[in-house]
Structures are given as C-alpha cells and as structure tokens.
Short mmCIF file of C-alpha atoms and ligand atoms in Angstrom, two decimals:
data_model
loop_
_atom_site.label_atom_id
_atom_site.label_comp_id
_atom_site.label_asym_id
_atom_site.label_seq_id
_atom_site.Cartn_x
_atom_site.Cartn_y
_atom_site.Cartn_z
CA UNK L 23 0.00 0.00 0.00
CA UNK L 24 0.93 3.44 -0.66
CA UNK L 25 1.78 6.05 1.15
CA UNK L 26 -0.64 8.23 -0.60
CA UNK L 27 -3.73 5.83 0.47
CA UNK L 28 -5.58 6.99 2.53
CA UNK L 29 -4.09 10.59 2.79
CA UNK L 30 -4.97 14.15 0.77
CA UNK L 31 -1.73 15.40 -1.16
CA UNK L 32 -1.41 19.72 0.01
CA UNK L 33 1.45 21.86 -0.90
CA UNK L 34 2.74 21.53 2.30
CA UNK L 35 2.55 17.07 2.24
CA UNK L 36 0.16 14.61 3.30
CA UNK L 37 -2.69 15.45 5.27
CA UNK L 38 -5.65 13.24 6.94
CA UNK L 39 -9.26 13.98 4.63
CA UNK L 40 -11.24 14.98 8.14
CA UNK L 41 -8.91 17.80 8.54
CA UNK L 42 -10.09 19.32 5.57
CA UNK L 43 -13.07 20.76 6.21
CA UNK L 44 -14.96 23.12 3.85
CA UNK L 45 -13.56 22.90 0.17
CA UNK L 46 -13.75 24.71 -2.83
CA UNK L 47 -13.00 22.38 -5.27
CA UNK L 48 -11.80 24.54 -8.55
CA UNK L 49 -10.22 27.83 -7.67
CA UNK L 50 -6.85 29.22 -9.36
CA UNK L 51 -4.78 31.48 -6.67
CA UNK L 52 -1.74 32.52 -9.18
CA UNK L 53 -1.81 31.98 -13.25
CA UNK L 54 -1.54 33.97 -16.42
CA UNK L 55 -5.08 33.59 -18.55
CA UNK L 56 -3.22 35.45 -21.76
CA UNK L 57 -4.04 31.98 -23.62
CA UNK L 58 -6.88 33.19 -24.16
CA UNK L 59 -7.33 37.07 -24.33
CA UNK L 60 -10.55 38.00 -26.10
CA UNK L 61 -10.77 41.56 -28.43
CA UNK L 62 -12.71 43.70 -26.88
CA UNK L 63 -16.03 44.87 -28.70
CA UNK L 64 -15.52 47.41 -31.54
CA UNK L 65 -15.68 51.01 -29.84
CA UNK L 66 -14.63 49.68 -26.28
CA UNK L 67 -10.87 49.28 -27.22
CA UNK L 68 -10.15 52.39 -25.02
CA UNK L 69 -12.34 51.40 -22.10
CA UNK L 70 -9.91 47.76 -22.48
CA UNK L 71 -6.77 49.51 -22.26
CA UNK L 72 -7.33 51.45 -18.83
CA UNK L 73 -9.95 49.33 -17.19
CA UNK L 74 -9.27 49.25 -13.20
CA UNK L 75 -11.03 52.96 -12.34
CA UNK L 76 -14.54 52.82 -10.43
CA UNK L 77 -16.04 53.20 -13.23
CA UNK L 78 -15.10 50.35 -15.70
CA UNK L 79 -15.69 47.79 -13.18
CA UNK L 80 -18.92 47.12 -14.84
CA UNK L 81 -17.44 46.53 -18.00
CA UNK L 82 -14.58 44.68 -17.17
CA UNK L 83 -17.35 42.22 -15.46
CA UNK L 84 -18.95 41.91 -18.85
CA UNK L 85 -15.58 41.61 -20.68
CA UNK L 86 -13.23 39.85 -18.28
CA UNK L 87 -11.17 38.46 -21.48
CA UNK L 88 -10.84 41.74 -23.19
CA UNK L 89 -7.98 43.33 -20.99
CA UNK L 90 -4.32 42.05 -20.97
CA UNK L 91 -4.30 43.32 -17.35
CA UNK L 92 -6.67 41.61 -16.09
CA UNK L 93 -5.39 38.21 -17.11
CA UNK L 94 -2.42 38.15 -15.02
CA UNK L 95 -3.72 36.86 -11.89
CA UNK L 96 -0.16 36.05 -11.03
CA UNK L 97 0.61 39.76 -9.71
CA UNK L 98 -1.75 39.64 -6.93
CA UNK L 99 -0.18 37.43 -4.26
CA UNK L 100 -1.03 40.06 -1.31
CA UNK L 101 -4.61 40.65 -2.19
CA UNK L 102 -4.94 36.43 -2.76
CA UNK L 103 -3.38 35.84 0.57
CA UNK L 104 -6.07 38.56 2.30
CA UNK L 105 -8.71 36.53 0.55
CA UNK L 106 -7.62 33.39 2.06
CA UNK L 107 -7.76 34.65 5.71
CA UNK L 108 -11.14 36.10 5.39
CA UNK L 109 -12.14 32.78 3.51
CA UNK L 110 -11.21 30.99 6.59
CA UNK L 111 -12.80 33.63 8.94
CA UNK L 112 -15.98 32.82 6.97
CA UNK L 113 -15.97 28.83 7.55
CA UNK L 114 -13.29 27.85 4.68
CA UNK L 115 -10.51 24.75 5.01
CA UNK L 116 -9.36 24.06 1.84
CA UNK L 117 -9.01 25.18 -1.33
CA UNK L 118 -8.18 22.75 -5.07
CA UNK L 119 -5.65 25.14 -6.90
CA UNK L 120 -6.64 24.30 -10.71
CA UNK L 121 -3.25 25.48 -12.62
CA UNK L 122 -1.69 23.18 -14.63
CA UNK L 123 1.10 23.01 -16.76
CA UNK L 124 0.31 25.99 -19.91
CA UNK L 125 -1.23 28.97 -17.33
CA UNK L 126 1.61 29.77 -15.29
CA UNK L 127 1.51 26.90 -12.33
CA UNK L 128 3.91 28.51 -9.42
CA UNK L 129 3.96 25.84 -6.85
CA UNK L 130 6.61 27.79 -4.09
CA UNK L 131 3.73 30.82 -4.10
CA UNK L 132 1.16 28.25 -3.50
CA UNK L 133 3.27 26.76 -0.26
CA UNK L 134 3.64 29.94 0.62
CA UNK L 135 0.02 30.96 0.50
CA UNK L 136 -0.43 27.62 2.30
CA UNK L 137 1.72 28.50 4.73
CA UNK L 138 0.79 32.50 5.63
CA UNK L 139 -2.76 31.69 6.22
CA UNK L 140 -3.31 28.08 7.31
CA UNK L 141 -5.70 27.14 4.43
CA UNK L 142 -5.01 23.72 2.90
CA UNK L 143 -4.14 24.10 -0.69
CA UNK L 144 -3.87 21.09 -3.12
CA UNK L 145 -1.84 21.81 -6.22
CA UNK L 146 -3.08 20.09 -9.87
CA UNK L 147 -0.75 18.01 -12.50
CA UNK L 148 -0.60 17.62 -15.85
CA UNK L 149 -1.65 20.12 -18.62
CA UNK L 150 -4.08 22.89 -19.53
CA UNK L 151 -5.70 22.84 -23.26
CA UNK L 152 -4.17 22.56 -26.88
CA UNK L 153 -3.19 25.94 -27.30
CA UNK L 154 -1.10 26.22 -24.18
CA UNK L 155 0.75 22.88 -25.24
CA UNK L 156 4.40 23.29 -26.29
CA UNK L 157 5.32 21.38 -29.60
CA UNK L 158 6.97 19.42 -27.21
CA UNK L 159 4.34 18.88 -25.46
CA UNK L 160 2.47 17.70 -28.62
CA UNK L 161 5.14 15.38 -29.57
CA UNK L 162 5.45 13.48 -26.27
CA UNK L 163 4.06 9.62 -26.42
CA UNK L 164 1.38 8.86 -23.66
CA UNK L 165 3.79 6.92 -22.06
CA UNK L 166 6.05 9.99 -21.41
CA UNK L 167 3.19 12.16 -20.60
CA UNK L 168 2.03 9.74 -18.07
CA UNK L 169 5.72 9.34 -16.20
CA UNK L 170 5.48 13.27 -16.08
CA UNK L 171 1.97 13.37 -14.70
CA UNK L 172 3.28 10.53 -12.03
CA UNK L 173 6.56 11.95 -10.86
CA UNK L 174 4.73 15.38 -10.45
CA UNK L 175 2.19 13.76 -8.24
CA UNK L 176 4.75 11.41 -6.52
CA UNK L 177 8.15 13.89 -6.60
CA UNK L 178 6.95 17.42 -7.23
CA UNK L 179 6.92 19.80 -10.20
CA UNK L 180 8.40 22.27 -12.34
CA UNK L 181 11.84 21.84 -10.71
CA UNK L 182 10.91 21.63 -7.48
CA UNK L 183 9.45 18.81 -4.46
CA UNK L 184 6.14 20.36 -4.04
CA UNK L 185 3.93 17.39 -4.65
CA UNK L 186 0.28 17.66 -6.78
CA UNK L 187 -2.82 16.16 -4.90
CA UNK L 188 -4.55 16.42 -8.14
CA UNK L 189 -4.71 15.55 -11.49
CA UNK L 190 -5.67 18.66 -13.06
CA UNK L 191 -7.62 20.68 -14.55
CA UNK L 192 -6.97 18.62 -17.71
CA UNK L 193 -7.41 20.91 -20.82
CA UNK L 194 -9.88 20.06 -23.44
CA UNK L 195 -11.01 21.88 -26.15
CA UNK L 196 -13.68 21.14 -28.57
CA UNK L 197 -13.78 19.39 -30.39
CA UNK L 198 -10.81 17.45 -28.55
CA UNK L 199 -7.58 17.38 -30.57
CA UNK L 200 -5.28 14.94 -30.70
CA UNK L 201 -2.66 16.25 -27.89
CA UNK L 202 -5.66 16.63 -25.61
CA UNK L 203 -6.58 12.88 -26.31
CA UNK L 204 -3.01 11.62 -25.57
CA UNK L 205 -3.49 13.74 -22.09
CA UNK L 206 -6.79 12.57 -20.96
CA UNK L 207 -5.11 9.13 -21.59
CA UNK L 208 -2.05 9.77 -19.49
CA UNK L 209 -3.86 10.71 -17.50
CA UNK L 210 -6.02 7.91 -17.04
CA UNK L 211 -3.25 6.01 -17.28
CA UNK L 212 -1.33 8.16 -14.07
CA UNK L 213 -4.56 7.51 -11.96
CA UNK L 214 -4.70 4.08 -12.37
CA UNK L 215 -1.35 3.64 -10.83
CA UNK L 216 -1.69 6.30 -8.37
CA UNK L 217 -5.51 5.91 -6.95
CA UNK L 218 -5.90 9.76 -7.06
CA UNK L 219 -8.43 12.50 -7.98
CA UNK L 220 -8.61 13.81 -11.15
CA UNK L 221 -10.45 16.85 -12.82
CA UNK L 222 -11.52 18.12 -16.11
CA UNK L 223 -12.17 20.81 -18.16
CA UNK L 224 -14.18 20.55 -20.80
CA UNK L 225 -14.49 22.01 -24.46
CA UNK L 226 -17.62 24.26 -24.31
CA UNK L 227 -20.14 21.76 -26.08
CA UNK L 228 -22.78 19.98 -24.43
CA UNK L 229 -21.22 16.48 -25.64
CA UNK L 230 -18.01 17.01 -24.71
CA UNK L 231 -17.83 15.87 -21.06
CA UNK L 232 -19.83 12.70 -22.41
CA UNK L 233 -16.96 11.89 -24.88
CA UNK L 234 -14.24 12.69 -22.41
CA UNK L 235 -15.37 10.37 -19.60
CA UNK L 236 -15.50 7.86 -22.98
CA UNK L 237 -11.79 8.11 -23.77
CA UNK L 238 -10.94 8.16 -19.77
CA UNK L 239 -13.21 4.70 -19.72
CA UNK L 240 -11.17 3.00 -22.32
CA UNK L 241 -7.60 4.08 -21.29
CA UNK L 242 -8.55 2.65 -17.63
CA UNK L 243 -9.63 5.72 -15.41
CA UNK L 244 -11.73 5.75 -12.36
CA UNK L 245 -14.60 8.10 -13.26
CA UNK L 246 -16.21 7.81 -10.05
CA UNK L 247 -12.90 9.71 -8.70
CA UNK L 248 -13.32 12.23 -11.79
CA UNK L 249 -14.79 15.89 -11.21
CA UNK L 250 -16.04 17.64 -14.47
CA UNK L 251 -15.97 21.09 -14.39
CA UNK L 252 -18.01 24.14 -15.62
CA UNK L 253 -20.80 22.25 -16.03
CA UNK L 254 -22.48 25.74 -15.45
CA UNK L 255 -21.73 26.72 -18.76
CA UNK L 256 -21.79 23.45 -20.89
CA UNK L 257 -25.01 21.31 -20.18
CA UNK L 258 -27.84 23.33 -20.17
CA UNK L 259 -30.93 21.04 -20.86
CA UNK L 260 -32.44 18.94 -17.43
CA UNK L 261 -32.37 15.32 -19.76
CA UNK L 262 -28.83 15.38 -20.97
CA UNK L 263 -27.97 16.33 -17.83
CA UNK L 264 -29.15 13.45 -16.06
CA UNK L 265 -28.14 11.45 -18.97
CA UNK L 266 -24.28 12.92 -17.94
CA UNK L 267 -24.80 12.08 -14.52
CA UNK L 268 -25.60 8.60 -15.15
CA UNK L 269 -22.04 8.28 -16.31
CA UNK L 270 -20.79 8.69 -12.26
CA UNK L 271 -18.49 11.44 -12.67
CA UNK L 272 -18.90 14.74 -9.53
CA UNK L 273 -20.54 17.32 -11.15
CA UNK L 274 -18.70 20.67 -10.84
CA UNK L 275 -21.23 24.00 -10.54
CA UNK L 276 -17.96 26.18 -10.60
CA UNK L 277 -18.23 29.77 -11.95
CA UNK L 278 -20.44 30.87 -8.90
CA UNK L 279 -19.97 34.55 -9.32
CA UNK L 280 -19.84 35.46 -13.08
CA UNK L 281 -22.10 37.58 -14.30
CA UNK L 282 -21.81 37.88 -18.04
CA UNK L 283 -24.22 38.87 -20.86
CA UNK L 284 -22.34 37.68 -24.02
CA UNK L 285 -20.11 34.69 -22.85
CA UNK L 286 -17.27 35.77 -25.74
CA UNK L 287 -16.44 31.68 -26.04
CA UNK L 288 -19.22 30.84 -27.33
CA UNK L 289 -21.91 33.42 -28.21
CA UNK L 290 -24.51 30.27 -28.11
CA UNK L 291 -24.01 29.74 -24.42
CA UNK L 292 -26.06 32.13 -22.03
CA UNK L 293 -23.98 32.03 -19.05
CA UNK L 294 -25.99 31.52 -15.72
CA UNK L 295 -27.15 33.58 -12.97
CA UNK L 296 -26.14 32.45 -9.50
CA UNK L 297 -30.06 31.76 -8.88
CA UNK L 298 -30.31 29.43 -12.42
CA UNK L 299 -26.70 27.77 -10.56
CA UNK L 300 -28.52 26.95 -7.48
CA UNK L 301 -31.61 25.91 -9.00
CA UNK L 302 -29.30 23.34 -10.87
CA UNK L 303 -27.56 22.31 -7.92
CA UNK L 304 -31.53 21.92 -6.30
CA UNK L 305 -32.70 19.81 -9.12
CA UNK L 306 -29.40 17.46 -8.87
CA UNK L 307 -30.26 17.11 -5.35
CA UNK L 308 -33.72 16.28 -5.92
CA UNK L 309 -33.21 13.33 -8.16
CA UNK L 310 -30.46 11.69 -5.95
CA UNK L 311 -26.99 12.81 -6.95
CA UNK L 312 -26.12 14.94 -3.69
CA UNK L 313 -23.36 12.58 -3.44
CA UNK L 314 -21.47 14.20 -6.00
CA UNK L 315 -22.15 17.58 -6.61
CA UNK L 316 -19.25 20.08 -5.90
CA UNK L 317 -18.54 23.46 -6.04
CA UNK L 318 -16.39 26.38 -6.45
CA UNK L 319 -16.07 30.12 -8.24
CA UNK L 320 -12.98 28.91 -10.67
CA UNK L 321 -11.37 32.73 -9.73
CA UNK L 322 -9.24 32.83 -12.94
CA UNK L 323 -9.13 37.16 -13.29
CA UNK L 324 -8.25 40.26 -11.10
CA UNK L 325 -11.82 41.49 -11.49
CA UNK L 326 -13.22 38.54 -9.23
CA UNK L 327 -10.95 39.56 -5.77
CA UNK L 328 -12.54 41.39 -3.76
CA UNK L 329 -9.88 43.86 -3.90
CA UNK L 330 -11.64 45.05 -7.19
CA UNK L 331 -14.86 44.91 -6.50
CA UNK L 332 -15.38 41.17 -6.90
CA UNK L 333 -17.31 38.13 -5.19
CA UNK L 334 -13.52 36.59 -3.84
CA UNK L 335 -13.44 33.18 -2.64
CA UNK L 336 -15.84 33.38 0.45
CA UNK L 337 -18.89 33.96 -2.32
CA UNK L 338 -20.43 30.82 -1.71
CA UNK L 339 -20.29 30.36 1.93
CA UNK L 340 -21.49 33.58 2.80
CA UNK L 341 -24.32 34.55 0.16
CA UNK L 342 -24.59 31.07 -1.82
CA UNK L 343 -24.91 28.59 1.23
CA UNK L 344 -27.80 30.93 2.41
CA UNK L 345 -29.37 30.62 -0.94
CA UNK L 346 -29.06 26.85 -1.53
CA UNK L 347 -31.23 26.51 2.31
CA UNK L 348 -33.68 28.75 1.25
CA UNK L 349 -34.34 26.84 -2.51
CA UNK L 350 -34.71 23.44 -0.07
CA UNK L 351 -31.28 21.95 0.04
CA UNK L 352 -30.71 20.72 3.61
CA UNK L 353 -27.65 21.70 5.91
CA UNK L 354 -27.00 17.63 5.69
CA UNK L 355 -26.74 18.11 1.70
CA UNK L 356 -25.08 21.46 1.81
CA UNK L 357 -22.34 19.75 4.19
CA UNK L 358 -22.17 16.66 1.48
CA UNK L 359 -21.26 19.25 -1.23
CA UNK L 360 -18.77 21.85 0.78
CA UNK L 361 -17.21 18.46 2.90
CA UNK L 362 -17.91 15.32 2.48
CA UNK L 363 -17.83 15.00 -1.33
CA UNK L 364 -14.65 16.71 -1.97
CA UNK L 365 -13.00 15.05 0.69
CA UNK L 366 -14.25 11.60 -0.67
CA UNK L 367 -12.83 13.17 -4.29
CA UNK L 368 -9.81 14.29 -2.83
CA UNK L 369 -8.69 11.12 -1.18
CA UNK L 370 -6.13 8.92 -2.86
CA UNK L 371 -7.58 5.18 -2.82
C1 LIG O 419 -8.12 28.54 -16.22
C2 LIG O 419 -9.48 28.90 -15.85
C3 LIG O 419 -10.53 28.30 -16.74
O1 LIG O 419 -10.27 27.50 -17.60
N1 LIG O 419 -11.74 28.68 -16.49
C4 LIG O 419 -12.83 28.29 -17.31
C5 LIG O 419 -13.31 29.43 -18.05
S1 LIG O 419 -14.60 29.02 -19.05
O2 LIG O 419 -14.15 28.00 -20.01
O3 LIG O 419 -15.70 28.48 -18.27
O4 LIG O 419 -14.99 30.24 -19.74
#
C-alpha cells in the first residue's frame, strides 16, 4: 500500500481527509489567462486599455477576457493571501488550486500561501488545453506524458518537491484534438497507478464531457474519482444532464460569481445567474446525486478579488450557502457538497 492511500496530497505534504473541512474544489490562486485574451467589442478598445477605475468595473465584469491586465492573476499574491484569511474567517478549510502546466503553475507561491494563512491548498498536474501545449508537449508519447503526470504527483513539479494532490484541470477543447486525447489518456493512465483524484475541463459543447469520460473509460480511469468542471456553462438542458450524470463522474457548478451577458467563447451559451446555478444544484439534489455535486467560483481574473470589487473566494459560503437553504437543500446536503464529497474526491484510494 501506498503512502498516498488513505491521505490528501497539500502543498505543504500529506494530510488526513477529516482535517479538511470546507472545500472549494476549482479555484486558481496565481496563473496567467493570456491563452486566451478576447478583443474587446468594436468602440470599447479604449475602455480595455485602462480598465481598473470605479467606473469600468462594470465593464470589465462583462468583458473579463478583453484586458491584458486583467489576465495576469499572477501579480496579486497580497490581495490572494487577504482573501484566504477572510475565507477561513468565513468557515473555509481548503481550497483545489486548478493550474496546470500551460497557465503559469507557481507551486513555491502556492506553499507559501499555504503557509501564511493556514488554508489547505492542493496543487493540480498535468496540462491545460491545446493551445497552451508546447510542440513538445504535442510530440510526447502517452507513455512519457504519463511518467510526467506521475513523478509530479509522486516527486513534485516544475523543478521543485512540491507534490500535486490532483490531477488537473486537464485541458480540453472542442472538439478534442489529438494532444488533448493523448493527455486525458495519461492521465487515465497516471490515476490508475496512483488511486488519485482527477479533474476536467471541458471544451464548451454539451457532448463534450460525455466523450471525455468515454476516452478516460477506455484508457482505464476511475470516473467515479473524476470531477467535471463548468458544467455551469456546458449542459444546459435537465435530460442530458441526467443522462451525464448517469455516467458517475462529480458534477462541478464552478463559476459561482460570473455575471456575463455575451459569454465571448461561445456566443450560443447564455452564461448563468447564481439563482439558475442553485436551482441546478436543487434539481441534482432532488433526483439523488447529492453525493457528488461540488462546487467552487474557478477565480481565474483580477476582477473577481474582492480587492476590485469582486465576489472573492468566500462567495459561496457567505451569500450562496444561504441561498441553496432557502431553494430546499438541507444543511446535511449542503455539508455533502462543501465536505464530504470533496473530501471523498480528494482522497487517494
Ligand atoms: C483557467 C481557468 C478556466 O479555464 N476557467 C474556465 C473558463 S470558461 O471555459 O468556463 O470560460
């Protein structure tokens, strides 16, 4: 047996699953979004160059993408570190830090976050989407892709011995290219051998987290140890998404906070309110699966801290929790999706 088994994996080692407490389980506390900048709508290209005044802080919630600035999430260590200590003032114990390998992972600012505030922080492996993949990246074999995945897990990455707890967020695209599909395999692959968690993100297209949990299947994986992300923003009719659920993968509600008229991704998507999130989360609950809902804001720009004007990470225990009781989820199932289910996730078999 392992030493993993049993155990959660945090930036600062091994840690027992009851000490975790509340979790947020897709959250990004340092990382570049530049990958994917977004032009700002014709006539607004001033507004995008000089955004962070009073007064643009409408905009820049409607056009997060559209500012270089506002991508680099990475330059805001001491406002990050406040929002951990009021996130555990407000009930918070751990927090799943989503970068992977393509947005700017920085594992020593992590530890250190870790370490300054006492929240438990687990660190992801492996690799973000296509167009963040190096060419050699894209030339790698599965085999090699997997040893990396492993020794980042088992040894720690990008040069240094700060260990991932996660595999994840895996970068898909749609529809999935071919790089992606030899990372979802090592991947599958790496958590066969290892027992651990592993989470996805998915190409904005209501079949994609159907095909992906299809090409984890038949390289091996463990999709009842799987989270797949954004759901919020990718399966938007009640039958296919009970048709997904079927499959046994958590289901991650995880961009609690955006507000967003024209999602500039894809036009075809109308990004949910916070109410239409909870109501999702309600119906979930209702026909059986509040064993593996999760949860989380996916902070990923400036414009979400609080030192902006933002939600920050304590959104959903202090305005989303109360919500959730009031639309008939019960403290027991509210506990299940803030405790219980990530630490389930989170634990390495
Ligand atoms: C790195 C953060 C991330 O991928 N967030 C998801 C954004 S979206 O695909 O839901 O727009």
């Amino acid at each position: 047996m392992s030493e993993l088994s049993g155990k959660v994996q945090t930036v600062l080692g091994l840690v027992d699953p009851d000490q975790l407490g509340r979790t947020m389980t897709h959250e990004h506390l340092t990382m570049t979004f530049e990958c994917c900048y977004f032009p700002p709508p014709p006539g607004d290209e001033e507004v995008a160059e000089n955004p962070f005044q009073m007064q643009h802080m409408h905009w820049l919630r409607q056009n997060p993408y559209s500012c270089h600035e506002n991508l680099l999430l990475q330059q805001e260590t001491g406002a990050v570190r406040d929002e951990l200590l009021a996130y555990r003032k407000a009930g918070g114990g751990t927090i799943v830090e989503n970068t992977t390998t393509g947005i700017d992972r920085d594992l020593p600012t992590l530890k250190q976050l870790a370490k300054d505030t006492g929240v438990h922080v687990v660190a992801g492996a492996g690799y973000y989407v296509d167009s963040t993949h190096t060419e050699a990246t894209k030339r790698m074999s599965v085999e090699k892709l997997t040893d990396i995945i492993i020794s980042e897990v088992l040894h720690g990455a990008d040069g240094t011995d700060i260990r991932c707890g996660v595999i994840g967020e895996i970068g898909t695209s749609w529809p999935i290219t071919e790089s992606e599909t030899k990372v979802l395999r090592a991947t599958a692959h790496a958590q066969t051998q290892l027992g651990c968690p592993v989470i996805i993100h998915p190409g904005r297209n209501p079949t994609a987290p159907a095909e992906i949990v299809r090409i984890l299947q038949e390289a091996g994986g463990d999709i009842s140890k799987t989270v797949m992300s954004h759901l919020d923003r990718t399966i938007f009719d009640d039958g296919e998404l009970l048709e997904f659920a079927k499959l046994g993968s958590y289901l991650e509600y995880d961009l609690f906070g955006t507000e967003m008229l024209n999602y500039p991704y894809n036009l075809e998507v109308d990004m949910p309110s916070d109410s239409q999130r909870v109501k999702a989360l309600a119906f979930l609950v209702k026909e059986g699966y509040d064993d593996k809902i999760v949860v989380a804001h996916d902070i990923h720009t400036k414009n979400r801290l609080t030192k902006y004007g933002g939600h920050g990470y304590s959104h959903i225990l202090k305005n989303i929790v109360p919500k959730m009781l009031m639309r008939g989820i019960s403290q027991n199932q509210v506990d299940k999706i803030l405790i219980d289910n990530p630490k389930c996730w989170l634990t390495f078999k």
